[in-house]
Coordinates of C-alpha atoms in Angstrom, one line a residue:
M1 CA 0.1 -0.2 -0.3
N2 CA 2.8 2.0 0.9
R3 CA 3.7 2.7 -3.3
F4 CA -0.1 4.2 -3.4
A5 CA 0.9 6.3 -0.6
R6 CA 4.0 7.5 -2.5
L7 CA 2.4 7.9 -6.1
A8 CA -0.1 10.0 -4.4
A9 CA 2.1 11.8 -2.3
R10 CA 4.3 12.3 -5.6
V11 CA 1.5 13.5 -8.0
L12 CA -0.4 16.1 -5.5
A13 CA 3.1 17.5 -4.8
A14 CA 2.4 16.9 -1.2
P15 CA 4.8 16.0 1.5
L16 CA 3.2 12.6 2.9
G17 CA 0.5 10.7 1.5
L18 CA -1.0 7.7 3.1
V19 CA -3.5 4.3 3.2
W20 CA -5.5 4.4 6.5
L21 CA -7.0 0.8 6.7
E22 CA -10.7 0.9 8.1
P23 CA -9.6 -0.1 12.1
A24 CA -11.9 -3.3 11.9
G25 CA -10.0 -4.5 8.3
E26 CA -6.8 -6.1 8.6
A27 CA -4.7 -3.9 9.9
A28 CA -6.5 -3.1 13.5
G29 CA -4.0 -1.1 15.5
A30 CA -1.3 -0.3 13.5
L31 CA -0.1 3.3 11.9
P32 CA -1.6 3.3 8.2
E33 CA 1.3 3.0 5.2
R34 CA 2.6 5.9 4.2
W35 CA 5.2 7.8 2.1
P36 CA 7.5 8.5 3.3
P37 CA 7.6 5.6 5.9
Q38 CA 9.3 7.3 8.3
A39 CA 7.1 10.3 9.1
L40 CA 4.6 10.2 11.4
P41 CA 0.8 11.5 10.2
P42 CA -0.6 13.9 12.4
R43 CA -2.9 13.5 15.0
E44 CA -5.8 15.8 12.8
G45 CA -4.4 14.0 9.4
L46 CA -5.9 10.5 11.4
E47 CA -8.8 11.9 12.3
R48 CA -9.5 13.1 8.9
C49 CA -9.5 9.8 7.5
R50 CA -11.7 8.7 10.4
R51 CA -14.4 11.4 9.1
V52 CA -13.8 10.3 5.4
A53 CA -14.4 6.7 6.0
K54 CA -17.4 7.5 8.0
S55 CA -19.1 9.5 5.1
G56 CA -17.7 7.8 2.3
R57 CA -17.4 10.8 0.3
P58 CA -13.9 12.5 -0.3
Q59 CA -13.4 15.6 1.6
F60 CA -10.1 18.4 0.8
L61 CA -10.2 20.5 3.2
A62 CA -8.1 24.1 1.6
R63 CA -7.7 26.4 4.7
A64 CA -7.9 25.9 7.9
E65 CA -10.6 25.5 10.7
T66 CA -11.8 27.4 13.4
G67 CA -9.6 26.4 16.3
S68 CA -7.5 23.5 14.5
P69 CA -4.0 23.6 13.1
A70 CA -3.6 25.0 10.0
F71 CA -2.8 21.5 7.9
G72 CA -3.8 20.9 3.8
F73 CA -6.0 17.6 3.4
A74 CA -7.3 15.5 0.7
G75 CA -8.9 12.6 1.0
V76 CA -10.8 9.5 -1.3
P77 CA -12.6 6.3 0.3
L78 CA -11.7 3.5 -0.6
I79 CA -14.3 1.1 -1.7
G80 CA -14.6 -2.9 -1.5
G81 CA -16.6 -4.8 -4.0
S82 CA -20.0 -4.7 -2.3
G83 CA -19.6 -0.8 -1.3
E84 CA -17.9 -1.4 1.3
V85 CA -14.8 1.4 2.9
L86 CA -11.7 -0.4 3.4
G87 CA -9.7 2.6 4.0
V88 CA -8.8 6.4 2.9
L89 CA -6.2 7.5 0.5
A90 CA -5.4 10.5 1.9
V91 CA -2.3 13.1 1.0
I92 CA -1.3 16.2 4.3
D93 CA 0.2 18.9 3.4
P94 CA 1.6 21.0 6.6
A95 CA 0.3 24.4 5.5
P96 CA -3.1 25.2 3.7
R97 CA -3.5 23.9 0.4
V98 CA -6.1 24.8 -2.7
W99 CA -7.3 21.5 -4.1
N100 CA -8.1 22.1 -7.6
E101 CA -9.9 20.2 -10.4
D102 CA -7.1 17.9 -11.1
D103 CA -5.5 17.8 -8.3
M104 CA -9.6 15.7 -6.8
Q105 CA -9.5 13.5 -10.0
D106 CA -5.8 12.2 -10.0
L107 CA -6.5 11.5 -6.3
A108 CA -9.8 9.4 -6.7
D109 CA -8.0 7.8 -10.2
L110 CA -4.8 6.7 -7.8
A111 CA -7.7 5.6 -4.9
G112 CA -9.9 3.2 -7.6
A113 CA -6.2 1.3 -8.2
C114 CA -5.7 1.0 -4.8
S115 CA -9.6 -0.2 -3.9
A116 CA -9.2 -2.8 -7.1
Q117 CA -4.9 -3.7 -5.5
M118 CA -7.0 -4.5 -2.0
R119 CA -10.1 -6.5 -3.3
M120 CA -7.8 -8.7 -5.4
R121 CA -5.5 -9.7 -1.8
K122 CA -8.7 -9.9 -0.5
R123 CA -9.5 -12.3 -3.2
S124 CA -5.8 -13.4 -2.5
E125 CA -6.8 -14.5 1.0
N126 CA -9.5 -16.2 0.1
G127 CA -8.0 -18.3 -1.9
R128 CA -4.8 -18.9 0.6
Q129 CA -8.3 -20.3 2.8
A130 CA -9.3 -22.4 0.6
R131 CA -5.6 -24.3 0.1
E132 CA -5.6 -24.4 4.0
A133 CA -8.7 -25.8 4.1
A134 CA -7.9 -28.7 1.6
E135 CA -4.8 -29.1 3.4
V136 CA -7.2 -30.3 6.2
A137 CA -8.9 -31.8 4.6
A138 CA -6.0 -34.2 2.9
H139 CA -4.4 -34.3 6.7
T140 CA -8.2 -35.9 8.3
A141 CA -9.9 -37.1 5.2
Q142 CA -7.4 -40.5 5.0
G143 CA -10.1 -42.7 3.5
E144 CA -10.1 -40.2 0.3
S145 CA -6.8 -38.9 -0.2
H146 CA -7.0 -38.9 -3.7
R147 CA -9.5 -36.1 -3.9
A148 CA -8.4 -34.6 -0.9
H149 CA -5.8 -34.3 -3.2
R150 CA -7.3 -33.2 -6.0
L151 CA -9.1 -30.1 -3.9
L152 CA -5.7 -29.3 -2.3
S153 CA -4.5 -29.4 -6.3
R154 CA -7.7 -27.4 -7.4
S155 CA -7.6 -24.7 -5.1
E156 CA -3.9 -23.8 -5.3
L157 CA -4.1 -23.9 -8.7
L158 CA -6.6 -20.7 -7.8
L159 CA -4.6 -19.1 -5.5
R160 CA -1.8 -18.9 -7.8
A161 CA -4.4 -17.8 -10.9
S162 CA -5.1 -15.0 -8.2
E163 CA -1.5 -14.0 -8.2
D164 CA 0.2 -14.5 -11.3
L165 CA -3.4 -12.9 -13.2
A166 CA -3.4 -9.8 -10.7
D167 CA 0.4 -8.2 -12.7
T168 CA -1.3 -9.3 -16.8
S169 CA -0.7 -5.7 -18.2
S170 CA -1.3 -7.5 -21.9
L171 CA -3.9 -9.8 -23.4
D172 CA -0.9 -11.9 -24.4
D173 CA -0.1 -11.9 -21.3
V174 CA -3.2 -13.3 -19.9
R175 CA -3.6 -15.5 -23.0
Q176 CA 0.0 -17.1 -21.6
R177 CA -0.6 -17.2 -17.9
V178 CA -3.9 -19.2 -18.5
G179 CA -1.8 -21.6 -20.6
D180 CA 0.6 -21.6 -18.0
L181 CA -1.9 -22.8 -15.0
V182 CA -3.7 -24.8 -16.1
S183 CA -1.1 -26.8 -17.8
G184 CA 0.1 -28.2 -14.9
D185 CA -3.4 -29.1 -13.0
L186 CA -6.6 -29.3 -15.8
K187 CA -4.1 -30.7 -18.0
P188 CA -6.1 -29.2 -21.4
A189 CA -5.3 -30.3 -25.3
R190 CA -6.0 -27.2 -26.5
I191 CA -7.4 -24.1 -24.9
D192 CA -8.6 -21.0 -26.3
L193 CA -8.8 -17.0 -25.5
V194 CA -11.5 -15.1 -27.7
L195 CA -12.6 -12.4 -27.2
L196 CA -16.3 -10.4 -28.7
R197 CA -15.5 -6.9 -30.4
Q198 CA -18.9 -5.0 -32.4
G199 CA -20.2 -8.0 -32.9
R200 CA -17.2 -10.9 -33.4
L201 CA -15.6 -13.3 -31.5
H202 CA -11.4 -12.8 -32.6
H203 CA -9.0 -15.0 -30.9
V204 CA -6.0 -14.0 -29.0
R205 CA -3.2 -16.0 -30.3
S206 CA -0.4 -17.4 -28.1
P207 CA 3.3 -17.8 -30.1
V208 CA 3.5 -21.7 -28.5
D209 CA -0.2 -22.2 -31.2
G210 CA 2.0 -22.1 -34.1
E211 CA 1.1 -21.1 -37.8
Q212 CA -2.9 -21.6 -38.2
P213 CA -2.9 -20.7 -41.4
D214 CA -6.4 -22.4 -41.6
V215 CA -8.2 -20.8 -38.6
P216 CA -10.0 -17.5 -39.4
D217 CA -8.8 -14.4 -36.6
S218 CA -12.3 -14.2 -35.8
F219 CA -15.9 -15.7 -36.8
D220 CA -19.7 -14.3 -35.5
L221 CA -21.6 -14.2 -32.5
D222 CA -24.5 -15.5 -33.9
T223 CA -22.8 -18.5 -35.3
A224 CA -23.5 -22.1 -34.1
W225 CA -19.7 -22.6 -31.8
P226 CA -20.2 -23.8 -28.8
A227 CA -17.7 -20.2 -27.8
A228 CA -20.3 -18.6 -29.3
Q229 CA -23.3 -19.6 -27.6
A230 CA -21.5 -19.2 -24.3
V231 CA -21.2 -15.7 -24.6
R232 CA -24.5 -15.2 -25.8
R233 CA -25.9 -16.8 -23.1
N234 CA -23.6 -16.6 -20.3
R235 CA -23.3 -19.6 -19.2
T236 CA -21.0 -21.7 -19.0
V237 CA -21.4 -24.9 -22.5
V238 CA -19.8 -28.4 -21.9
V239 CA -19.4 -31.2 -25.1
D240 CA -18.8 -34.1 -25.3
T241 CA -18.0 -35.8 -28.3
P242 CA -17.7 -40.3 -28.1
P243 CA -15.6 -41.5 -31.1
Q244 CA -18.8 -43.0 -32.3
T245 CA -20.7 -39.3 -33.2
D246 CA -20.3 -36.3 -34.5
A247 CA -19.2 -32.8 -33.1
P248 CA -22.5 -30.8 -33.2
T249 CA -23.0 -28.9 -35.9
G250 CA -20.7 -25.4 -35.8
G251 CA -18.3 -27.6 -34.3
I252 CA -16.6 -28.2 -30.9
G253 CA -15.4 -25.2 -29.5
S254 CA -14.1 -22.4 -31.5
P255 CA -12.6 -22.4 -34.7
A256 CA -9.5 -23.2 -33.3
F257 CA -9.9 -26.5 -32.6
A258 CA -11.6 -27.5 -35.6
T259 CA -9.3 -29.7 -37.4
L260 CA -8.6 -31.7 -33.6
D261 CA -9.5 -34.8 -32.3
L262 CA -11.2 -33.6 -28.9
A263 CA -13.5 -35.9 -26.5
T264 CA -14.8 -32.8 -24.0
V265 CA -14.6 -29.0 -24.8
A266 CA -15.9 -26.3 -21.6
C267 CA -16.4 -23.3 -22.9
L268 CA -16.5 -20.4 -20.5
P269 CA -18.4 -17.2 -20.5
L270 CA -16.0 -14.3 -19.2
R271 CA -18.5 -12.0 -17.5
G272 CA -17.0 -8.4 -17.0
A273 CA -18.2 -5.6 -15.3
H274 CA -20.4 -4.0 -17.4
G275 CA -21.1 -7.5 -19.4
V276 CA -19.2 -10.3 -21.3
L277 CA -16.2 -10.0 -22.8
G278 CA -16.2 -13.1 -24.4
A279 CA -15.1 -17.0 -23.6
L280 CA -12.6 -18.6 -22.4
V281 CA -12.1 -22.6 -23.8
L282 CA -10.5 -25.9 -23.1
G283 CA -10.4 -29.0 -24.9
W284 CA -9.2 -32.3 -23.7
D285 CA -7.9 -34.9 -26.1
A286 CA -9.3 -37.6 -23.7
P287 CA -13.1 -38.4 -21.9
Y288 CA -13.5 -35.5 -18.9
T289 CA -15.6 -35.0 -16.2
I290 CA -16.9 -31.8 -14.9
G291 CA -18.5 -31.9 -12.3
L292 CA -19.6 -29.3 -9.6
D293 CA -16.8 -29.0 -8.1
E294 CA -14.4 -28.9 -11.1
L295 CA -17.3 -26.7 -12.8
A296 CA -16.4 -24.3 -9.8
V297 CA -12.8 -24.4 -9.9
L298 CA -13.5 -23.5 -14.6
T299 CA -15.8 -20.7 -13.2
T300 CA -13.3 -19.1 -10.4
L301 CA -10.6 -19.6 -13.2
A302 CA -12.3 -17.7 -15.6
S303 CA -13.8 -14.8 -13.8
Y304 CA -9.9 -14.4 -12.3
T305 CA -9.1 -14.0 -17.1
A306 CA -12.3 -11.7 -16.7
Q307 CA -11.2 -9.5 -14.6
A308 CA -6.9 -10.0 -16.3
V309 CA -8.7 -9.1 -19.9
E310 CA -10.5 -5.9 -19.0
R311 CA -7.7 -4.2 -16.9
A312 CA -5.6 -5.3 -20.0
L313 CA -8.6 -4.1 -22.7
H314 CA -8.4 -0.8 -19.7
L315 CA -5.2 -0.4 -20.5
D316 CA -4.6 -0.8 -23.7
E317 CA -7.3 1.7 -24.5
R318 CA -5.5 4.3 -22.0
V319 CA -2.1 3.4 -24.0
T320 CA -3.4 3.8 -27.5
V321 CA -5.0 7.5 -27.2
A322 CA -1.6 8.4 -25.2
R323 CA 0.7 7.3 -27.9
Q324 CA -1.9 8.8 -30.1
L325 CA -1.9 12.2 -29.0
Q326 CA 1.7 12.1 -28.5
R327 CA 3.0 10.5 -32.1
A328 CA 0.6 13.4 -33.0
M329 CA 2.2 15.7 -31.8
L330 CA 6.1 15.0 -33.7
T331 CA 6.8 17.3 -35.4
Q332 CA 7.3 16.6 -39.7
L333 CA 9.9 18.7 -40.0
P334 CA 11.1 21.4 -42.4
H335 CA 12.5 21.3 -45.7
T336 CA 15.5 23.9 -45.6
P337 CA 18.1 24.9 -48.0
G338 CA 21.4 24.6 -46.5
L339 CA 20.2 21.6 -44.1
E340 CA 19.9 18.0 -43.5
L341 CA 17.6 17.1 -40.7
A342 CA 16.2 13.4 -39.5
A343 CA 14.6 12.1 -36.5
R344 CA 13.5 8.8 -35.0
Y345 CA 10.8 8.3 -32.1
R346 CA 11.3 4.5 -30.3
P347 CA 8.9 4.5 -27.6
A348 CA 9.3 2.2 -24.6
A349 CA 9.3 -1.9 -24.5
R350 CA 6.3 -2.2 -22.4
D351 CA 3.1 -1.1 -23.9
D352 CA 2.2 0.5 -20.3
M353 CA 4.5 3.3 -20.3
V354 CA 4.0 6.4 -22.5
G355 CA 6.6 9.2 -21.7
G356 CA 6.5 13.2 -22.9
D357 CA 9.5 12.6 -24.6
W358 CA 9.7 14.9 -28.3
Y359 CA 11.6 16.8 -30.6
D360 CA 11.0 20.0 -32.3
A361 CA 11.8 22.2 -35.6
Y362 CA 10.1 25.1 -36.8
P363 CA 11.3 28.2 -38.5
L364 CA 12.1 31.3 -36.5
P365 CA 11.0 34.8 -37.4
D366 CA 13.2 38.0 -38.2
A367 CA 14.1 40.5 -36.0
H368 CA 12.4 43.1 -38.3
N369 CA 10.5 41.3 -40.4
T370 CA 8.2 38.7 -38.3
D371 CA 6.9 37.9 -41.7
V372 CA 10.4 36.9 -42.9
T373 CA 12.1 33.4 -41.6
G374 CA 15.2 34.3 -40.1
G375 CA 17.2 30.3 -39.2
L376 CA 15.4 27.2 -37.5
A377 CA 14.9 26.6 -34.0
L378 CA 15.3 22.9 -33.1
T379 CA 14.3 22.1 -29.6
V380 CA 14.7 18.1 -27.8
G381 CA 13.0 17.1 -24.7
D382 CA 11.7 14.9 -21.9
M383 CA 8.7 15.6 -20.2
T384 CA 8.1 13.9 -16.6
G385 CA 6.3 10.7 -16.4
H386 CA 5.2 7.9 -18.3
D387 CA 1.1 8.4 -18.9
I388 CA -1.1 10.5 -20.9
R389 CA -0.6 13.1 -18.3
A390 CA 2.5 13.0 -18.9
A391 CA 1.6 13.2 -22.9
A392 CA -0.8 16.3 -22.5
L393 CA 1.6 18.1 -21.5
M394 CA 4.2 17.5 -23.9
G395 CA 2.3 19.0 -26.3
Q396 CA 1.0 22.2 -24.3
V397 CA 4.7 22.7 -23.5
R398 CA 5.5 21.9 -26.8
S399 CA 3.9 25.2 -28.4
M400 CA 4.5 27.6 -25.1
L401 CA 7.5 27.2 -26.3
R402 CA 6.8 28.3 -30.1
Q403 CA 4.8 31.2 -29.2
A404 CA 8.0 32.2 -27.2
D405 CA 9.9 32.4 -29.9
H406 CA 7.3 33.8 -31.8
D407 CA 6.9 36.6 -29.3
H408 CA 10.5 37.4 -28.8
P409 CA 11.8 37.7 -32.7
G410 CA 15.8 38.1 -32.7
K411 CA 16.3 36.8 -28.7
G412 CA 18.3 33.9 -28.5
P413 CA 17.0 30.2 -27.1
E414 CA 17.6 30.9 -23.4
Q415 CA 14.9 34.2 -23.5
A416 CA 12.3 31.7 -25.0
L417 CA 12.6 29.0 -22.6
T418 CA 13.0 31.7 -19.6
A419 CA 9.4 32.8 -20.7
L420 CA 7.7 29.3 -20.8
E421 CA 9.0 29.1 -17.5
R422 CA 6.8 32.5 -16.7
A423 CA 3.9 31.5 -18.8
C424 CA 3.6 27.8 -16.5
R425 CA 3.7 29.6 -13.6
R426 CA 1.1 31.6 -14.1
L427 CA -0.7 29.4 -15.7
D428 CA 0.2 26.6 -13.0
L429 CA 0.9 24.0 -15.2
P430 CA 3.3 21.4 -13.1
A431 CA 6.1 21.4 -16.2
T432 CA 8.5 19.3 -14.7
G433 CA 11.5 18.1 -17.2
T434 CA 14.3 18.5 -19.3
A435 CA 15.1 20.4 -22.9
V436 CA 18.1 21.8 -24.7
H437 CA 16.1 24.3 -27.0
A438 CA 18.4 25.3 -29.9
H439 CA 18.9 28.4 -32.6
L440 CA 20.3 27.9 -35.7
R441 CA 21.0 30.8 -38.2
P442 CA 22.7 31.1 -41.7
A443 CA 25.8 33.0 -41.4
A444 CA 28.7 33.4 -44.4
D445 CA 30.1 31.0 -46.9
G446 CA 27.5 27.7 -45.8
Y447 CA 28.2 28.3 -42.6
W448 CA 25.7 28.4 -39.6
H449 CA 25.5 30.0 -36.4
L450 CA 24.3 28.1 -33.6
K451 CA 22.8 29.3 -30.5
W452 CA 21.5 26.4 -27.7
S453 CA 20.5 26.5 -23.8
N454 CA 20.6 23.6 -22.0
A455 CA 17.8 22.7 -19.3
G456 CA 19.2 20.0 -17.3
H457 CA 19.7 17.8 -20.4
P458 CA 21.8 15.2 -21.8
A459 CA 24.2 17.2 -23.8
P460 CA 24.7 17.4 -27.3
L461 CA 27.4 16.0 -29.5
L462 CA 28.4 17.9 -32.1
V463 CA 30.3 16.0 -35.0
T464 CA 33.2 17.9 -37.2
A465 CA 33.6 17.3 -40.8
D466 CA 36.7 15.7 -39.8
G467 CA 35.0 12.7 -37.5
T468 CA 35.9 14.7 -34.2
V469 CA 33.0 15.0 -31.3
E470 CA 32.9 17.7 -29.3
S471 CA 30.3 17.4 -26.3
L472 CA 28.6 20.5 -25.7
T473 CA 28.6 20.6 -22.2
Q474 CA 26.9 23.9 -20.6
H475 CA 23.7 23.9 -19.2
D476 CA 21.5 25.1 -16.6
M477 CA 18.8 23.5 -13.9
L478 CA 15.5 21.4 -14.7
L479 CA 12.5 22.9 -16.0
H480 CA 10.5 22.7 -12.9
H481 CA 6.9 24.9 -12.2
A482 CA 8.4 24.8 -8.6
L483 CA 12.0 26.2 -8.7
P484 CA 12.0 30.4 -8.4
P485 CA 13.2 31.8 -11.9
S486 CA 17.0 31.8 -12.6
A487 CA 19.0 33.9 -15.8
R488 CA 19.6 31.1 -18.1
T489 CA 22.2 31.1 -20.2
C490 CA 23.3 30.2 -24.1
D491 CA 26.2 28.8 -25.6
S492 CA 27.2 29.7 -29.7
R493 CA 29.1 27.8 -32.0
S494 CA 30.1 27.6 -36.1
L495 CA 29.1 25.1 -37.3
A496 CA 30.6 24.8 -41.5
P497 CA 29.2 22.6 -44.1
G498 CA 29.9 18.9 -43.4
D499 CA 29.1 19.5 -39.4
T500 CA 26.6 17.2 -37.6
L501 CA 24.5 17.5 -34.3
L502 CA 23.2 15.1 -32.6
L503 CA 20.5 15.7 -30.2
Y504 CA 19.0 13.0 -27.6
T505 CA 16.8 12.3 -24.3
D506 CA 18.7 9.7 -22.2
G507 CA 16.2 7.0 -23.2
L508 CA 19.2 6.1 -25.2
V509 CA 21.7 6.1 -22.8
E510 CA 20.3 5.6 -19.5
E511 CA 20.4 1.4 -18.4
R512 CA 19.5 -0.4 -15.8
G513 CA 22.8 -1.9 -14.2
K514 CA 25.1 0.9 -16.4
D515 CA 26.6 4.0 -16.1
I516 CA 25.5 6.7 -18.2
E517 CA 28.8 7.8 -18.9
D518 CA 30.0 5.2 -20.0
N519 CA 26.6 4.9 -22.6
I520 CA 27.5 8.1 -23.8
D521 CA 31.6 7.3 -24.3
R522 CA 30.6 4.7 -26.8
L523 CA 27.6 7.2 -28.5
A524 CA 31.2 9.2 -29.4
H525 CA 33.1 6.0 -29.8
H526 CA 30.2 5.6 -32.3
L527 CA 30.3 8.4 -33.8
T528 CA 33.7 9.1 -35.1
T529 CA 33.9 5.4 -36.4
T530 CA 30.6 6.2 -38.3
P531 CA 31.6 5.6 -42.2
P532 CA 31.1 9.0 -44.1
G533 CA 28.6 9.5 -46.4
T534 CA 26.3 7.7 -44.2
T535 CA 22.4 9.5 -44.1
L536 CA 21.5 11.3 -41.3
P537 CA 18.5 8.3 -41.0
A538 CA 20.9 5.6 -41.1
L539 CA 23.2 7.1 -38.7
L540 CA 20.4 7.6 -36.4
R541 CA 18.8 3.7 -36.7
S542 CA 22.3 2.3 -36.4
L543 CA 22.6 4.3 -32.6
L544 CA 19.3 2.7 -31.7
D545 CA 20.5 -0.6 -32.6
T546 CA 24.1 -0.4 -31.1
V547 CA 23.7 2.0 -28.4
G548 CA 20.3 2.2 -27.0
P549 CA 19.5 -0.6 -24.7
H550 CA 17.9 -4.2 -25.5
E551 CA 15.3 -3.5 -23.3
A552 CA 13.9 -0.3 -23.2
R553 CA 11.8 1.3 -20.2
D554 CA 12.0 4.5 -21.2
D555 CA 11.0 6.2 -24.8
T556 CA 14.3 8.2 -26.8
V557 CA 14.3 10.8 -29.7
L558 CA 17.7 11.2 -31.4
F559 CA 17.1 14.5 -33.9
A560 CA 20.9 14.9 -36.2
I561 CA 21.1 18.2 -38.4
R562 CA 23.7 18.2 -40.8
I563 CA 25.2 21.3 -42.3
T564 CA 25.3 20.6 -46.2
T565 CA 28.2 20.9 -48.3
T566 CA 26.6 22.3 -51.2

């Protein structure tokens, strides 16, 4: 629970977050889980938690009450599966605090996730109790050792299912976990997971299934397949096919089983919060007896699977929206005579990670005539966070930085970054992250003049025409809405024809267990050994393949600019 306390404290920028459990619950008499762990919540904060639990409604204290110490409090009840109050997720600030709508929504979202985790833990406890009951039965019923062993095995299966399926994040992961779970206890010859989308049932395939060219990707819900019947009727359908009889009309199970010689198939509906999501289909190549006990186990397994599928679908929808938002804001690079531009964006390897990495390039207005182009603005940045909010915040910062350049024609990049910070403070926009912002203007004889300002970002690398690599190390502090304003600086260089400037985000050089400086040195060495004449797109692909981590835990942006010789 202290993970949620930490997340709540970080998201709402509060010194203390805590998860207070209802005294009648499992942590009666214990201090609430909190972040930081060593911080003791004030007595007034605990009393506020009790009030939230008693009323069952969120409470956001914006100012001190008469006769009470001044402090800020925000608390949201944690709700169980039957509507009961399990506890409170809260943050406490020692100073009076005004909570905005985003704060309220963020805390409510975290409370929903925390409630789901607590309900899952409760289900795991039920599974543990079932295992203990089965162990007692096995010890006392010596005359029924086989049945006791079977009950114990099934209870352990459900316990593993509640634990293994609780942390899945994708449909492929759900499909793989279910296959691993049932292969050791139920031992079906084949499983199939089908999900309902727009009136059709779609197979969730697994790499272990191998190639199935004759199996369609989906089939109609109104067909006679038993899997479709289970979804339509919202009930378990068991089909037994003795060798001397033919399979029922429509086949046995689902199209994935059409060519298999199966004796028994069980089609279990996946019941979600808002209807049937699809079906879990298990098939055995020998007759398999499904009594009441076995049916209860299969139904519970399907329930755990449905919860995991519902969570994966919800996460996939959120990640898809975030990625679409993020990609929509990646710039189409402008055509600029005298310059070659190339950029590459690689998302994190995990599907549930999206970020605020971005690159940008746009014409600069002339200092004396804003209708005339006066060069090119270049930016690579990284907003803190890995969710849709970080992607949305990145879009706002990107647009505001563009506006800052156009509102200050002829000024340097440090002026644009300063104007961006001031705007974020005035608008109470929680922009936190790093960025390199540069202005590139044409000079005489094919040269270009570079000015840049670095807000805590990895240093750009300049590769001269003779292959020498220089790190442009000048930098200031990172962007943070809570830091006091300070004067930003800039530096400059003259770029000759053939020179290449590389901007990148930390996803290229950060890797668990390795020193970031060593990876930057590897990056510089790779640039010095790149064959002359390598195109910028080929260079960026090579850097991702050879320097970037094998399992990208963060988004990565690379942006290269080369001064052309013609």
